Coordinates of C-alpha atoms in Angstrom, one line a residue:
Chain A
M1 CA 0.0 0.0 0.0
G2 CA 1.3 3.4 -0.9
F3 CA 1.9 6.4 1.3
A4 CA -1.0 8.4 2.6
V5 CA -0.9 12.0 1.4
F6 CA -3.1 14.8 2.8
L7 CA -4.2 17.4 0.3
A8 CA -4.8 20.7 2.1
E9 CA -6.0 22.5 -1.0
D10 CA -9.3 24.3 -1.4
D11 CA -9.6 24.5 -5.1
L12 CA -11.7 21.4 -5.8
H13 CA -10.8 21.0 -9.5
L14 CA -7.1 21.1 -8.7
R15 CA -7.6 18.8 -5.8
G16 CA -9.5 16.3 -8.0
E17 CA -6.9 16.2 -10.7
L18 CA -4.1 16.1 -8.1
S19 CA -5.6 13.1 -6.3
A20 CA -6.2 11.4 -9.7
L21 CA -2.6 11.8 -10.5
L22 CA -1.3 10.7 -7.1
E23 CA -3.6 7.7 -7.0
R24 CA -2.3 6.7 -10.4
Y25 CA 1.1 6.6 -8.9
G26 CA 0.0 4.5 -5.9
Y27 CA -0.6 7.2 -3.3
R28 CA -3.6 7.3 -1.0
C29 CA -5.2 10.7 -0.8
L30 CA -6.9 12.3 2.2
F31 CA -8.9 15.5 2.2
P32 CA -9.9 18.0 4.7
S33 CA -13.6 17.9 5.8
G34 CA -13.6 21.6 6.8
Y35 CA -11.0 24.2 7.5
E36 CA -11.4 24.3 11.3
D37 CA -8.4 22.9 13.1
L38 CA -6.8 21.7 9.9
A39 CA -3.6 20.6 11.8
G40 CA -5.7 18.4 14.1
Q41 CA -7.4 16.8 11.1
I42 CA -4.1 16.2 9.4
L43 CA -2.6 14.6 12.4
S44 CA -5.5 12.4 13.2
S45 CA -5.9 11.3 9.5
G46 CA -2.7 9.3 9.7
A47 CA -1.2 11.1 6.7
Q48 CA 2.5 10.5 6.0
L49 CA 2.9 13.7 3.9
V50 CA 1.0 16.9 3.6
L51 CA 0.7 19.0 0.5
L52 CA -0.3 22.4 1.9
D53 CA -1.7 25.4 0.0
L54 CA -0.8 28.8 1.4
G55 CA -4.1 30.5 0.5
L56 CA -6.5 28.5 2.5
P57 CA -10.0 29.8 3.5
R58 CA -10.0 29.9 7.3
Y59 CA -6.4 30.2 8.5
D60 CA -3.7 30.7 5.9
G61 CA -1.1 28.0 5.2
Y62 CA 1.6 29.7 7.3
H63 CA -0.6 29.4 10.3
V64 CA -1.4 25.7 9.6
C65 CA 2.3 25.0 8.9
R66 CA 3.4 26.5 12.2
D67 CA 0.6 24.7 14.1
L68 CA 1.5 21.4 12.5
R69 CA 5.2 21.8 13.1
A70 CA 4.5 22.6 16.8
R71 CA 2.5 19.4 17.2
S72 CA 4.5 17.0 15.1
A73 CA 8.2 17.4 14.4
Q74 CA 8.5 14.7 11.8
L75 CA 5.6 14.9 9.5
P76 CA 6.9 16.0 6.1
I77 CA 5.2 19.2 4.9
M78 CA 5.4 20.4 1.3
I79 CA 4.1 23.8 0.5
V80 CA 2.2 24.0 -2.9
T81 CA 1.4 27.6 -3.7
S82 CA 0.9 30.1 -6.4
R83 CA 2.9 32.7 -4.5
S84 CA 6.3 32.6 -6.1
D85 CA 8.4 35.0 -4.1
E86 CA 11.7 34.0 -2.6
L87 CA 10.4 35.6 0.6
D88 CA 7.4 33.3 0.7
E89 CA 9.8 30.4 0.3
L90 CA 12.1 31.6 3.0
M91 CA 9.1 32.2 5.3
S92 CA 7.7 28.7 4.7
M93 CA 11.1 27.1 5.4
N94 CA 11.4 29.1 8.6
L95 CA 8.0 27.9 9.7
G96 CA 9.2 24.3 9.3
A97 CA 8.1 23.3 5.9
D98 CA 10.3 20.7 4.2
D99 CA 9.8 21.7 0.6
F100 CA 8.2 24.4 -1.5
I101 CA 6.8 24.1 -5.0
T102 CA 5.0 26.8 -6.9
K103 CA 2.0 26.4 -9.1
P104 CA 1.7 25.7 -11.9
F105 CA 4.1 22.9 -11.2
N106 CA 5.4 20.2 -13.5
P107 CA 3.6 17.1 -12.3
Q108 CA 6.6 14.9 -12.7
I109 CA 8.7 17.3 -10.6
L110 CA 6.0 17.3 -7.9
L111 CA 6.1 13.5 -7.9
A112 CA 9.9 13.4 -7.8
R113 CA 10.1 15.8 -4.9
M114 CA 7.4 14.0 -3.0
A115 CA 9.3 10.7 -3.5
R116 CA 12.5 12.3 -2.3
L117 CA 10.8 13.8 0.8
L118 CA 9.1 10.4 1.7
Q119 CA 12.4 8.5 1.1
R120 CA 14.1 10.9 3.5
A121 CA 11.3 10.8 6.1
Y122 CA 10.7 7.0 6.0
P123 CA 13.9 5.4 4.9
S124 CA 12.6 1.9 5.5
G125 CA 9.3 2.6 3.9
G126 CA 10.6 1.5 0.5
G127 CA 8.1 0.9 -2.3
A128 CA 8.2 4.3 -3.9
S129 CA 11.7 4.1 -5.1
V130 CA 11.4 0.7 -6.9
L131 CA 9.5 0.4 -10.2
F132 CA 8.1 -2.9 -11.4
A133 CA 6.8 -4.0 -14.8
G134 CA 6.7 -7.3 -16.6
G135 CA 9.3 -9.0 -14.4
V136 CA 11.7 -6.0 -14.6
S137 CA 12.5 -4.1 -11.5
L138 CA 14.3 -0.8 -11.4
D139 CA 15.7 0.4 -8.1
L140 CA 15.9 4.2 -8.5
G141 CA 18.0 4.6 -5.4
S142 CA 20.9 2.4 -6.4
G143 CA 20.3 2.6 -10.1
T144 CA 20.2 -1.2 -10.6
V145 CA 17.8 -3.0 -12.9
R146 CA 16.9 -6.7 -12.2
F147 CA 15.3 -9.3 -14.4
G148 CA 15.1 -12.8 -13.1
D149 CA 18.3 -13.5 -11.2
R150 CA 20.4 -11.2 -13.2
E151 CA 21.1 -7.5 -12.4
A152 CA 23.0 -4.7 -14.0
R153 CA 24.0 -1.2 -12.9
L154 CA 22.8 1.7 -15.1
T155 CA 24.2 5.1 -15.7
R156 CA 22.2 8.1 -14.5
N157 CA 20.8 8.8 -17.9
E158 CA 19.8 5.2 -18.5
V159 CA 18.0 5.1 -15.1
L160 CA 16.0 8.2 -16.1
L161 CA 15.1 6.7 -19.5
L162 CA 14.1 3.3 -18.2
R163 CA 12.1 5.0 -15.5
Q164 CA 10.2 7.0 -18.1
L165 CA 9.6 3.9 -20.2
L166 CA 8.6 1.7 -17.2
R167 CA 5.9 4.2 -16.4
Q168 CA 4.1 3.5 -19.6
P169 CA 5.0 -0.1 -20.5
G170 CA 3.7 -1.1 -23.9
Q171 CA 3.1 2.5 -25.0
I172 CA 5.1 4.6 -27.4
V173 CA 7.1 7.2 -25.6
S174 CA 8.2 10.1 -27.8
R175 CA 11.8 11.1 -28.1
D176 CA 10.8 14.6 -26.9
A177 CA 9.2 13.2 -23.8
L178 CA 12.4 11.1 -23.0
M179 CA 14.6 14.1 -23.6
N180 CA 12.4 16.2 -21.4
A181 CA 12.7 13.6 -18.6
L182 CA 16.5 13.9 -18.9
W183 CA 16.4 17.7 -19.0
Q184 CA 14.2 17.9 -15.9
S185 CA 17.1 16.1 -14.1
D186 CA 19.6 18.7 -15.4
Q187 CA 20.9 16.4 -18.2
F188 CA 20.6 18.8 -21.1
V189 CA 21.2 16.2 -23.8
D190 CA 20.7 16.6 -27.5
D191 CA 19.1 14.3 -30.0
N192 CA 22.3 12.3 -30.8
T193 CA 23.1 11.8 -27.1
L194 CA 19.6 10.4 -26.6
T195 CA 20.1 7.9 -29.4
V196 CA 23.5 6.8 -27.9
N197 CA 21.9 6.5 -24.4
V198 CA 19.0 4.4 -25.7
T199 CA 21.3 2.1 -27.6
R200 CA 23.4 1.6 -24.5
L201 CA 20.2 0.9 -22.4
R202 CA 19.1 -1.6 -25.1
R203 CA 22.4 -3.4 -24.9
T204 CA 22.2 -3.6 -21.1
L205 CA 18.7 -5.0 -21.3
E206 CA 19.9 -7.6 -23.8
E207 CA 22.6 -8.6 -21.5
L208 CA 19.9 -9.3 -18.9
G209 CA 18.2 -11.5 -21.3
L210 CA 15.6 -9.0 -22.5
K211 CA 16.1 -9.2 -26.2
D212 CA 14.1 -6.9 -28.5
V213 CA 12.0 -5.3 -25.8
L214 CA 13.1 -1.7 -26.5
I215 CA 11.7 -1.0 -29.9
T216 CA 12.4 2.0 -32.1
R217 CA 9.2 3.4 -33.6
R218 CA 10.5 5.5 -36.5
G219 CA 9.2 9.1 -36.3
Q220 CA 7.3 8.4 -33.1
G221 CA 9.6 7.3 -30.3
Y222 CA 10.4 4.2 -28.3
Q223 CA 8.3 1.4 -27.0
L224 CA 9.1 -1.0 -24.1
L225 CA 7.4 -4.3 -24.8
L226 CA 7.6 -6.6 -21.8
S227 CA 5.8 -9.9 -21.8
Chain B
M1 CA 15.8 86.4 -10.6
T2 CA 18.5 88.9 -11.2
L3 CA 19.1 92.4 -10.0
S4 CA 18.8 93.8 -13.5
A5 CA 15.4 92.2 -13.9
L6 CA 14.1 93.8 -10.7
L7 CA 15.6 97.2 -11.7
K8 CA 14.0 96.9 -15.1
E9 CA 10.7 96.5 -13.5
K10 CA 11.2 99.7 -11.5
L11 CA 12.4 101.7 -14.6
P12 CA 9.2 103.8 -14.8
H13 CA 9.7 104.9 -11.2
L14 CA 13.3 105.8 -11.8
L15 CA 12.4 107.7 -15.0
G16 CA 9.6 109.5 -13.1
L17 CA 12.1 110.4 -10.4
V18 CA 14.5 111.8 -13.0
F19 CA 11.7 113.8 -14.5
V20 CA 10.5 115.2 -11.2
L21 CA 14.1 116.2 -10.3
L22 CA 14.7 117.9 -13.6
F23 CA 11.3 119.6 -13.4
T24 CA 12.0 120.8 -9.8
A25 CA 15.5 122.0 -10.7
A26 CA 14.2 124.0 -13.7
L27 CA 11.3 125.5 -11.7
L28 CA 13.6 126.5 -8.8
S29 CA 16.2 128.0 -11.1
L30 CA 13.4 130.1 -12.7
L31 CA 12.4 131.2 -9.1
R32 CA 16.1 132.2 -8.6
V33 CA 16.7 129.8 -5.7
P34 CA 20.4 129.3 -5.1
P35 CA 21.8 126.2 -6.9
S36 CA 23.1 124.7 -3.6
A37 CA 19.5 124.8 -2.1
T38 CA 18.2 123.3 -5.4
L39 CA 20.8 120.5 -5.2
F40 CA 20.0 119.9 -1.5
L41 CA 16.2 119.7 -2.2
C42 CA 16.8 117.3 -5.2
L43 CA 19.1 115.1 -3.1
V44 CA 16.5 114.8 -0.3
T45 CA 13.7 114.0 -2.8
A46 CA 15.9 111.4 -4.5
L47 CA 16.8 109.8 -1.2
C48 CA 13.1 109.7 -0.2
V49 CA 12.3 107.6 -3.3
L50 CA 15.5 105.6 -3.8
L51 CA 16.0 104.4 -0.2
P52 CA 12.6 102.5 0.1
L53 CA 12.9 101.4 -3.5
G54 CA 16.4 99.9 -2.9
G55 CA 15.2 98.3 0.3
E56 CA 12.3 96.7 -1.6
I57 CA 14.6 95.5 -4.4
A58 CA 17.1 94.0 -1.9
R59 CA 14.4 92.2 0.0
K60 CA 12.8 90.8 -3.2
L61 CA 16.2 89.8 -4.6
R62 CA 17.1 88.0 -1.4
F63 CA 13.7 86.2 -1.3
Y64 CA 13.8 85.1 -4.9
Q65 CA 17.3 83.9 -4.8
D66 CA 16.6 82.0 -1.6
M67 CA 13.5 80.4 -3.3
E68 CA 15.6 79.5 -6.4
G69 CA 18.1 77.7 -4.2
R70 CA 15.3 75.8 -2.4
L71 CA 13.7 74.8 -5.6
D72 CA 17.0 73.5 -7.0
A73 CA 17.6 71.4 -3.9
L74 CA 14.1 69.8 -4.1
D75 CA 13.7 66.4 -5.8
E76 CA 10.0 66.5 -6.1
K77 CA 9.4 70.0 -7.5
Y78 CA 5.7 69.8 -6.9
L79 CA 6.4 70.0 -3.1
F80 CA 7.8 73.5 -3.5
S81 CA 5.1 75.2 -1.6
E82 CA 6.1 73.1 1.5
V83 CA 9.6 74.7 1.6
M84 CA 8.5 78.2 0.7
V85 CA 8.8 80.9 3.4
E86 CA 6.5 83.9 3.8
P87 CA 7.6 86.5 1.3
G88 CA 6.6 89.6 3.3
F89 CA 5.3 91.6 0.3
P90 CA 1.8 91.7 -1.1
E91 CA 2.2 90.1 -4.5
G92 CA 4.4 87.5 -2.9
E93 CA 1.8 86.8 -0.2
F94 CA -0.8 86.2 -2.9
L95 CA 1.4 83.8 -4.8
F96 CA 2.5 82.2 -1.6
S97 CA -1.1 81.3 -0.6
A98 CA -1.9 80.3 -4.2
A99 CA 1.1 78.0 -4.2
R100 CA 0.1 76.5 -0.9
T101 CA -3.3 75.7 -2.2
M102 CA -1.9 74.3 -5.4
G103 CA 0.6 72.2 -3.6
A104 CA -1.9 70.7 -1.3
S105 CA -4.2 69.8 -4.2
M106 CA -1.3 68.4 -6.2
A107 CA -0.1 66.3 -3.3
E108 CA -3.5 64.9 -2.9
A109 CA -3.8 64.1 -6.6
V110 CA -0.4 62.5 -6.6
G111 CA -1.3 60.5 -3.5
D112 CA -4.5 59.4 -5.1
A113 CA -2.7 58.3 -8.3
R114 CA -0.1 56.4 -6.3
R115 CA -2.7 54.6 -4.2
D116 CA -4.6 53.7 -7.4
I117 CA -1.5 52.4 -9.0
G118 CA -0.7 50.5 -5.8
E119 CA -4.1 49.0 -5.6
Y120 CA -4.1 48.1 -9.3
R121 CA -0.7 46.4 -8.9
E122 CA -2.0 44.5 -5.9
Y123 CA -5.0 43.4 -7.9
I124 CA -2.8 42.3 -10.7
E125 CA -0.6 40.3 -8.4
T126 CA -3.5 38.7 -6.7
W127 CA -5.1 37.9 -10.0
I128 CA -1.8 36.3 -11.2
H129 CA -1.7 34.1 -8.1
E130 CA -5.3 33.1 -8.6
V131 CA -4.9 32.2 -12.2
K132 CA -2.0 29.9 -11.5
T133 CA -4.2 27.5 -9.7
P134 CA -6.5 26.7 -12.7
I135 CA -3.3 26.5 -14.8
A136 CA -1.9 23.9 -12.4
A137 CA -5.2 22.1 -12.5
A138 CA -5.3 22.1 -16.3
R139 CA -1.7 20.8 -16.4
L140 CA -2.5 17.9 -14.0
C141 CA -5.6 17.1 -16.1
L142 CA -3.4 16.8 -19.2
E143 CA -0.9 14.6 -17.2
N144 CA -3.8 12.4 -16.3
H145 CA -5.0 12.1 -19.9
P146 CA -1.9 11.9 -22.1
G147 CA -2.1 12.0 -25.8
P148 CA -1.5 14.2 -28.8
L149 CA -4.3 16.5 -27.8
A150 CA -2.8 16.9 -24.4
D151 CA 0.6 17.7 -26.0
S152 CA -0.9 20.4 -28.1
V153 CA -2.9 21.9 -25.2
E154 CA 0.3 21.7 -23.0
D155 CA 2.1 23.9 -25.6
S156 CA -0.6 26.6 -25.3
L157 CA -0.6 26.3 -21.5
F158 CA 3.1 26.9 -21.6
Q159 CA 2.6 30.1 -23.5
I160 CA -0.2 31.2 -21.1
E161 CA 2.1 30.6 -18.2
G162 CA 4.8 32.6 -19.9
Y163 CA 2.6 35.6 -20.3
V164 CA 1.3 35.3 -16.8
E165 CA 4.8 35.2 -15.4
Q166 CA 5.8 38.2 -17.6
A167 CA 2.8 40.2 -16.2
L168 CA 3.8 39.3 -12.6
F169 CA 7.3 40.6 -13.2
Y170 CA 6.1 43.7 -15.0
A171 CA 4.0 44.5 -11.9
R172 CA 6.9 43.9 -9.6
S173 CA 9.4 45.8 -11.7
G174 CA 7.6 49.1 -10.9
A175 CA 7.0 48.6 -7.2
V176 CA 9.6 50.5 -5.2
D177 CA 8.6 49.0 -1.9
R178 CA 8.7 45.4 -3.2
D179 CA 11.5 43.6 -1.6
Y180 CA 13.4 40.7 -3.1
A181 CA 15.5 38.2 -1.3
V182 CA 19.1 38.3 -2.1
R183 CA 20.8 35.0 -1.4
S184 CA 23.8 33.3 -2.6
L185 CA 23.0 31.8 -5.9
P186 CA 25.2 29.3 -7.8
L187 CA 25.1 30.3 -11.5
S188 CA 24.7 26.7 -12.5
Q189 CA 21.5 26.5 -10.5
A190 CA 20.0 29.5 -12.1
V191 CA 20.9 28.3 -15.6
S192 CA 19.6 24.8 -15.0
A193 CA 16.3 26.1 -13.6
A194 CA 15.8 28.3 -16.6
L195 CA 16.6 25.5 -19.0
R196 CA 14.3 23.1 -17.2
R197 CA 11.5 25.5 -17.5
Y198 CA 12.1 26.0 -21.3
A199 CA 12.8 22.3 -21.9
R200 CA 9.7 21.5 -23.9
P201 CA 10.1 24.3 -26.6
L202 CA 13.9 23.9 -26.7
I203 CA 13.7 20.2 -27.3
E204 CA 10.9 20.6 -29.8
A205 CA 13.0 23.1 -31.7
G206 CA 16.0 20.7 -31.6
F207 CA 18.3 22.9 -29.6
R208 CA 21.7 21.8 -28.6
V209 CA 22.7 23.2 -25.2
E210 CA 26.3 23.6 -24.2
L211 CA 27.3 24.5 -20.7
G212 CA 30.7 25.9 -20.0
E213 CA 32.1 25.7 -16.5
L214 CA 29.5 27.5 -14.4
N215 CA 31.0 27.3 -10.9
A216 CA 30.6 31.0 -9.7
V217 CA 28.4 31.7 -6.8
V218 CA 26.8 35.2 -6.9
C219 CA 24.4 36.9 -4.6
S220 CA 21.0 37.8 -6.1
D221 CA 17.4 36.9 -6.1
G222 CA 17.1 33.4 -7.8
K223 CA 13.6 33.9 -9.1
W224 CA 14.3 37.2 -10.7
V225 CA 17.5 35.9 -12.4
E226 CA 15.7 32.8 -13.5
F227 CA 13.0 35.0 -15.1
I228 CA 15.6 37.2 -16.9
L229 CA 17.5 34.1 -18.2
G230 CA 14.1 32.7 -19.3
Q231 CA 13.4 35.8 -21.3
L232 CA 16.8 35.6 -23.0
I233 CA 16.2 31.9 -23.8
S234 CA 12.8 32.7 -25.2
N235 CA 14.4 35.2 -27.5
S236 CA 16.9 32.7 -28.7
L237 CA 13.9 30.4 -29.3
K238 CA 12.0 32.9 -31.3
Y239 CA 15.0 33.9 -33.5
R240 CA 16.8 30.7 -34.3
S241 CA 18.7 29.0 -37.1
S242 CA 18.0 25.6 -38.6
A243 CA 20.5 23.9 -36.3
P244 CA 19.9 25.9 -33.2
K245 CA 22.5 26.0 -30.4
L246 CA 22.7 27.7 -27.1
T247 CA 25.9 28.1 -25.1
F248 CA 26.2 29.3 -21.5
F249 CA 29.5 30.4 -20.0
Q250 CA 30.9 32.5 -17.2
E251 CA 33.8 34.9 -17.0
V252 CA 35.1 35.7 -13.5
K253 CA 36.5 39.2 -13.7
R254 CA 38.2 41.4 -11.1
D255 CA 35.0 43.6 -10.7
G256 CA 32.4 40.9 -11.1
V257 CA 31.1 37.8 -12.8
V258 CA 29.6 37.8 -16.3
L259 CA 27.2 35.1 -17.3
S260 CA 26.9 34.9 -21.0
L261 CA 24.4 33.3 -23.3
L262 CA 25.4 32.8 -26.9
D263 CA 23.0 31.5 -29.6
N264 CA 23.6 30.9 -33.3
G265 CA 20.5 32.7 -34.5
P266 CA 20.3 35.4 -37.1
G267 CA 21.7 38.1 -34.7
I268 CA 20.4 41.6 -34.4
P269 CA 20.9 44.2 -37.2
P270 CA 23.4 46.8 -36.0
E271 CA 20.9 49.7 -36.5
D272 CA 18.5 47.9 -34.2
L273 CA 21.0 47.0 -31.5
P274 CA 20.9 50.4 -29.6
R275 CA 17.1 50.2 -29.3
V276 CA 16.5 46.5 -28.3
F277 CA 15.8 47.5 -24.6
D278 CA 13.2 50.1 -25.6
K279 CA 9.6 49.3 -24.6
G280 CA 7.6 48.0 -27.6
F281 CA 10.6 47.9 -29.9
T282 CA 10.5 44.8 -32.1
G283 CA 13.0 45.6 -34.8
A284 CA 13.5 44.0 -38.2
N285 CA 13.7 40.5 -36.7
G286 CA 10.6 41.0 -34.7
R287 CA 8.6 41.9 -37.8
K288 CA 10.1 39.3 -40.1
L289 CA 10.9 36.3 -38.0
S290 CA 8.4 36.2 -35.2
T291 CA 4.7 36.7 -35.1
R292 CA 4.6 37.0 -31.3
S293 CA 7.1 39.8 -30.7
T294 CA 5.8 42.2 -28.0
G295 CA 8.9 44.2 -27.5
L296 CA 8.4 43.8 -23.7
G297 CA 10.8 41.0 -22.8
L298 CA 14.1 42.8 -23.0
Y299 CA 12.6 46.1 -21.7
L300 CA 11.5 44.2 -18.7
C301 CA 14.8 42.5 -18.3
R302 CA 16.6 45.8 -18.3
K303 CA 14.2 47.2 -15.7
L304 CA 14.6 44.2 -13.4
C305 CA 18.4 44.2 -13.8
A306 CA 18.4 47.9 -12.8
R307 CA 16.5 47.1 -9.7
L308 CA 18.8 44.2 -8.8
G309 CA 21.9 46.2 -9.7
L310 CA 22.9 43.8 -12.5
G311 CA 24.3 44.8 -15.9
L312 CA 22.7 43.5 -19.1
S313 CA 24.1 43.9 -22.6
L314 CA 23.4 42.4 -26.0
S315 CA 25.9 42.2 -28.8
C316 CA 26.4 40.4 -32.0
P317 CA 29.9 38.8 -32.1
P318 CA 31.6 38.6 -35.5
G319 CA 31.1 34.8 -35.5
G320 CA 27.3 35.3 -35.7
G321 CA 24.4 34.9 -33.3
T322 CA 23.5 37.0 -30.4
L323 CA 25.5 37.3 -27.2
S324 CA 23.6 38.3 -24.0
A325 CA 25.8 39.1 -21.1
L326 CA 24.5 39.4 -17.5
T327 CA 26.9 41.1 -15.2
F328 CA 26.9 40.5 -11.4
P329 CA 29.1 43.3 -10.2
L330 CA 31.4 42.9 -7.3
G331 CA 30.1 45.1 -4.5
R332 CA 28.8 45.3 -1.1
F333 CA 25.2 44.8 -2.3
H334 CA 25.9 41.6 -4.1
L335 CA 28.1 39.9 -1.6
A336 CA 27.3 38.2 1.6
E337 CA 30.3 39.4 3.6
G338 CA 32.1 41.6 1.2
Q339 CA 34.1 38.6 0.1
P340 CA 35.1 38.3 -3.5
Y341 CA 33.1 35.8 -5.6
K342 CA 33.8 32.3 -4.6
T343 CA 33.7 29.5 -7.1
V344 CA 32.7 26.0 -6.3
T345 CA 34.0 23.0 -8.1
S346 CA 31.2 21.0 -9.7
P347 CA 30.8 17.5 -8.5

């Protein structure tokens, strides 16, 4: 079972889409029932991570953040806000928030930062940092891929590529999407480098006994076909 | 106000005096009064007129010169009535009270206008923060329903976000009271953040990105610098060649650090170069090569740089393309402890 995430966000449309996304990635979402004593609700809900909006109806997010931090020293708090000042960020961090992301955020970056926060707060919690599909497992922490009883170490770029492909097994992933995934991790590669990386990843998978699983779709992208 | 101007004003009085003296002298000489008595009488008459006249001129001259000095020293000239002193002569008194009334009404009008602008700016900022929530929701919606439609909407969403961000910084650029947070900022971090943000369009356009060694740590507001870099990147995106390339590199100089961004686009025609920072200026490139040139981006960059105390210059090196250079000067303002720029070695 995935981590329980409390969404303290009053925009219902955003909350709906956010919970749909998080549930797709295996999280369990909890919502406030009102805006009285939000900190109390969060603590009694058993949430393992809070996504906290700053502009909440009753008390603002700063207040809730301070309140939460006073009552629980460990619970990871991530501020999700449309206020994009450095000062807001500083203020949030001073009040005990663990991370700060501004709307409109890139969903993949939100997921990555949530995973990092959870990994740090619950080191033994596991789960979130290993991806499975069709007998292949990818450990994002150590960068190793396993198939059957064989395993191989991947380079950073290969981990990023395989992660992107494992998210949508069987579907065609465009070259642009793969490159974007690399760019979002500060690997500003060009087209040729992508080709080289994919070729290397394909060879590594073949060494594991996964022959012809990473298919090139000319003009469209790549497809990971796992049985 | 000069002495001659005041004397000129009193010319009729002086001419009248001369006439009276001549007339008196002529009359007295006809009446056979001795010349010494005539001279004495003329002298007394002249003194009776000239002494008060001289006193008045001296007083006025002193007053006007004093006022001129005060006006020169004043930054906001419309506050002049506040520093005026009572003139002590009737025309002056009238002008003094008129200026007081005028000043008060002007100060009120200026105050009103300032408050209106402030409120409007506040509204714009609130609006921008509000609109970011639905943009975030739309982006999540697209992430939850991937496909070609989502990709295309995502592109439009990216543009909307860009305009919203520009509006936010436009509103901020004019606010004198708005504080920014100056913290130590590794150049590599600022460049990476800007590149991540523009990843989609840059990849789509097939850009090759080259990063030189970016190990300088400067002191500035990260969000502002990121925005400025974003505007420069977006210009390189708009005006690009068929095999587009972007290079970032730093130069650590004695008086500061220069972060440069070089593209291999068409460059800027030399006659347009001096005007690229003007508001609304789009130039030959803007008209020919881009349909979405607003002439706002660089204007805004220059304004933000001025507020942050950074230097920004654009040039076209002989090798082609456009070179944008962002200078972080070495100075008390930009340094945490007055230390020279440190560099960190990249991992």
